[in-house]
DNA sequence: CTCCGTGCAAACCTTTTGCAGCCAC
DNA sequence: GTGGCTGCAAAAGGTTTGCACGGAG
């Protein structure tokens, strides 16, 4: 098999399946969901392999780890744009949006002067219009 | 003993000690650190009590839960202003700053229209000027 | 042939829960 | 006196690790 992306990772069936699932997953799958979906094709795939593969993918920049809630890690394919997620605590709907938060902070916060922001993640939750109406 | 704040919580020695530790803690203690510090005054205090007290304090708005890293919950005394944390991954230094992110998003993101943002937390990490120089 | 990758089981760590006794109100 | 609070121990849930085997390069 050909290598995964431009990485030095060995290309295996498990990795191909997992990467494809993440790609198709719309971006908000946790390890357990990935495992369950992957098992349909690879019934003997173990959860620890999923975790190890996710770790490797992350190290190699193929995917990014998100923390949409405080209990799980979620994974999505790496993208260029800085984007964030707004989650409805009523129905679980996820709204994605772009906002250069790091730039805004650098520009507006004197205390952040000279600080090199490497990682920026926003966790937002609230109620979407539909759920507000119900409440 | 007098009630804690204006809440309906029963006032106990354990709660007073824990609240005082959080107050003095500069705002970034996790449950285990709180437990260890509290034990100096209450050697028999159990970790589960710490968790239960934190839960109660949170429900009653006395403290807020933060997620400065993905592995632990951190706690700080509730404040009025929307403020966030910039963490140096080199030395662990925490820079606090105010920024009405929720307002910025509401104003700039059409997709967020009608969404009621209840909770907003930013996780930022990077390198402070000193650590940048060392690297 | 050599390592890296994998499955399995067990360990780990933070957080939660069940239960019996205790204390603030 | 009663219901909430506490300590202890055990469980839960997500994630990591040790080990021996197997497969990619």
PDB file of N, CA, C and O (backbone and C1' of nucleotides) in Angstrom, chain A residues 1 10-11 48 51-52 71-73, chain D residues 14-19 23-25:
ATOM      1  N   UNK A   1       0.839  -1.212   0.000  1.00  0.00           N
ATOM      2  CA  UNK A   1       0.000   0.000   0.000  1.00  0.00           C
ATOM      3  C   UNK A   1       0.869   1.256   0.000  1.00  0.00           C
ATOM      4  O   UNK A   1       2.000   1.243   0.463  1.00  0.00           O
ATOM      5  N   UNK A  10       3.459   3.645   8.365  1.00  0.00           N
ATOM      6  CA  UNK A  10       3.187   2.460   7.566  1.00  0.00           C
ATOM      7  C   UNK A  10       1.720   2.419   7.224  1.00  0.00           C
ATOM      8  O   UNK A  10       0.858   2.777   8.028  1.00  0.00           O
ATOM      9  N   UNK A  11       1.459   1.979   6.038  1.00  0.00           N
ATOM     10  CA  UNK A  11       0.097   1.965   5.560  1.00  0.00           C
ATOM     11  C   UNK A  11      -0.520   0.598   5.797  1.00  0.00           C
ATOM     12  O   UNK A  11      -0.089  -0.389   5.234  1.00  0.00           O
ATOM     13  N   UNK A  48      -7.788  -0.134  21.386  1.00  0.00           N
ATOM     14  CA  UNK A  48      -6.459   0.440  21.643  1.00  0.00           C
ATOM     15  C   UNK A  48      -5.748   0.778  20.342  1.00  0.00           C
ATOM     16  O   UNK A  48      -5.024   1.767  20.259  1.00  0.00           O
ATOM     17  N   UNK A  51      -6.975   4.128  19.311  1.00  0.00           N
ATOM     18  CA  UNK A  51      -6.321   5.206  20.053  1.00  0.00           C
ATOM     19  C   UNK A  51      -4.902   5.425  19.565  1.00  0.00           C
ATOM     20  O   UNK A  51      -4.446   6.555  19.409  1.00  0.00           O
ATOM     21  N   UNK A  52      -4.186   4.332  19.319  1.00  0.00           N
ATOM     22  CA  UNK A  52      -2.797   4.493  18.869  1.00  0.00           C
ATOM     23  C   UNK A  52      -2.732   5.120  17.491  1.00  0.00           C
ATOM     24  O   UNK A  52      -1.893   5.969  17.216  1.00  0.00           O
ATOM     25  N   UNK A  71     -15.779  15.483  28.262  1.00  0.00           N
ATOM     26  CA  UNK A  71     -15.581  14.080  28.596  1.00  0.00           C
ATOM     27  C   UNK A  71     -14.846  13.256  27.537  1.00  0.00           C
ATOM     28  O   UNK A  71     -14.223  12.269  27.857  1.00  0.00           O
ATOM     29  N   UNK A  72     -14.965  13.651  26.290  1.00  0.00           N
ATOM     30  CA  UNK A  72     -14.336  12.863  25.244  1.00  0.00           C
ATOM     31  C   UNK A  72     -13.417  13.742  24.410  1.00  0.00           C
ATOM     32  O   UNK A  72     -13.536  14.948  24.405  1.00  0.00           O
ATOM     33  N   UNK A  73     -12.563  13.087  23.664  1.00  0.00           N
ATOM     34  CA  UNK A  73     -11.842  13.770  22.608  1.00  0.00           C
ATOM     35  C   UNK A  73     -12.570  13.476  21.296  1.00  0.00           C
ATOM     36  O   UNK A  73     -13.053  12.374  21.092  1.00  0.00           O
TER      37      UNK A  73
ATOM     38  P    DG D  14     -17.007   6.555  27.974  1.00  0.00           P
ATOM     39  O5'  DG D  14     -15.515   7.123  27.831  1.00  0.00           O
ATOM     40  C5'  DG D  14     -15.287   8.464  28.235  1.00  0.00           C
ATOM     41  C4'  DG D  14     -13.795   8.695  28.310  1.00  0.00           C
ATOM     42  C3'  DG D  14     -13.041   8.385  27.015  1.00  0.00           C
ATOM     43  O3'  DG D  14     -12.114   9.444  26.774  1.00  0.00           O
ATOM     44  C1'  DG D  14     -12.096   7.176  28.807  1.00  0.00           C
ATOM     45  P    DT D  15     -11.202   9.405  25.468  1.00  0.00           P
ATOM     46  O5'  DT D  15      -9.860   8.729  25.993  1.00  0.00           O
ATOM     47  C5'  DT D  15      -9.106   9.417  26.986  1.00  0.00           C
ATOM     48  C4'  DT D  15      -7.909   8.600  27.368  1.00  0.00           C
ATOM     49  C3'  DT D  15      -6.960   8.232  26.212  1.00  0.00           C
ATOM     50  O3'  DT D  15      -5.692   8.832  26.485  1.00  0.00           O
ATOM     51  C1'  DT D  15      -7.363   6.385  27.664  1.00  0.00           C
ATOM     52  P    DT D  16      -4.433   8.489  25.592  1.00  0.00           P
ATOM     53  O5'  DT D  16      -3.705   7.340  26.431  1.00  0.00           O
ATOM     54  C5'  DT D  16      -3.435   7.558  27.803  1.00  0.00           C
ATOM     55  C4'  DT D  16      -2.624   6.398  28.347  1.00  0.00           C
ATOM     56  C3'  DT D  16      -1.422   5.988  27.490  1.00  0.00           C
ATOM     57  O3'  DT D  16      -0.305   5.906  28.358  1.00  0.00           O
ATOM     58  C1'  DT D  16      -2.773   4.107  27.971  1.00  0.00           C
ATOM     59  P    DT D  17       1.145   5.522  27.822  1.00  0.00           P
ATOM     60  O5'  DT D  17       1.286   3.979  28.220  1.00  0.00           O
ATOM     61  C5'  DT D  17       0.916   3.562  29.524  1.00  0.00           C
ATOM     62  C4'  DT D  17       1.208   2.078  29.683  1.00  0.00           C
ATOM     63  C3'  DT D  17       2.429   1.558  28.905  1.00  0.00           C
ATOM     64  O3'  DT D  17       3.090   0.608  29.734  1.00  0.00           O
ATOM     65  C1'  DT D  17       0.531   0.339  28.304  1.00  0.00           C
ATOM     66  P    DG D  18       4.579   0.135  29.424  1.00  0.00           P
ATOM     67  O5'  DG D  18       4.457  -1.441  29.539  1.00  0.00           O
ATOM     68  C5'  DG D  18       3.657  -2.044  30.564  1.00  0.00           C
ATOM     69  C4'  DG D  18       3.644  -3.548  30.396  1.00  0.00           C
ATOM     70  C3'  DG D  18       4.869  -4.157  29.708  1.00  0.00           C
ATOM     71  O3'  DG D  18       5.091  -5.462  30.239  1.00  0.00           O
ATOM     72  C1'  DG D  18       2.965  -4.457  28.328  1.00  0.00           C
ATOM     73  P    DC D  19       6.358  -6.327  29.809  1.00  0.00           P
ATOM     74  O5'  DC D  19       5.712  -7.339  28.780  1.00  0.00           O
ATOM     75  C5'  DC D  19       4.536  -8.073  29.162  1.00  0.00           C
ATOM     76  C4'  DC D  19       4.027  -8.855  27.973  1.00  0.00           C
ATOM     77  C3'  DC D  19       5.139  -9.386  27.063  1.00  0.00           C
ATOM     78  O3'  DC D  19       4.985 -10.774  26.873  1.00  0.00           O
ATOM     79  C1'  DC D  19       3.451  -8.292  25.801  1.00  0.00           C
ATOM     80  P    DG D  23      -0.189 -11.842   9.262  1.00  0.00           P
ATOM     81  O5'  DG D  23      -0.047 -10.414   8.555  1.00  0.00           O
ATOM     82  C5'  DG D  23      -0.526  -9.226   9.185  1.00  0.00           C
ATOM     83  C4'  DG D  23       0.297  -8.043   8.693  1.00  0.00           C
ATOM     84  C3'  DG D  23       0.681  -8.128   7.212  1.00  0.00           C
ATOM     85  O3'  DG D  23       0.676  -6.796   6.710  1.00  0.00           O
ATOM     86  C1'  DG D  23       2.633  -8.014   8.499  1.00  0.00           C
ATOM     87  P    DA D  24       0.677  -6.505   5.178  1.00  0.00           P
ATOM     88  O5'  DA D  24       1.615  -5.218   5.128  1.00  0.00           O
ATOM     89  C5'  DA D  24       1.279  -4.090   5.942  1.00  0.00           C
ATOM     90  C4'  DA D  24       2.447  -3.116   5.934  1.00  0.00           C
ATOM     91  C3'  DA D  24       2.955  -2.747   4.547  1.00  0.00           C
ATOM     92  O3'  DA D  24       3.341  -1.379   4.550  1.00  0.00           O
ATOM     93  C1'  DA D  24       4.660  -3.859   5.759  1.00  0.00           C
ATOM     94  P    DG D  25       3.889  -0.691   3.246  1.00  0.00           P
ATOM     95  O5'  DG D  25       5.465  -0.827   3.361  1.00  0.00           O
ATOM     96  C5'  DG D  25       6.181   0.032   4.241  1.00  0.00           C
ATOM     97  C4'  DG D  25       7.651  -0.332   4.169  1.00  0.00           C
ATOM     98  C3'  DG D  25       8.217  -0.290   2.755  1.00  0.00           C
ATOM     99  O3'  DG D  25       9.182   0.742   2.652  1.00  0.00           O
ATOM    100  C1'  DG D  25       8.822  -2.300   3.899  1.00  0.00           C
TER     101       DG D  25
END
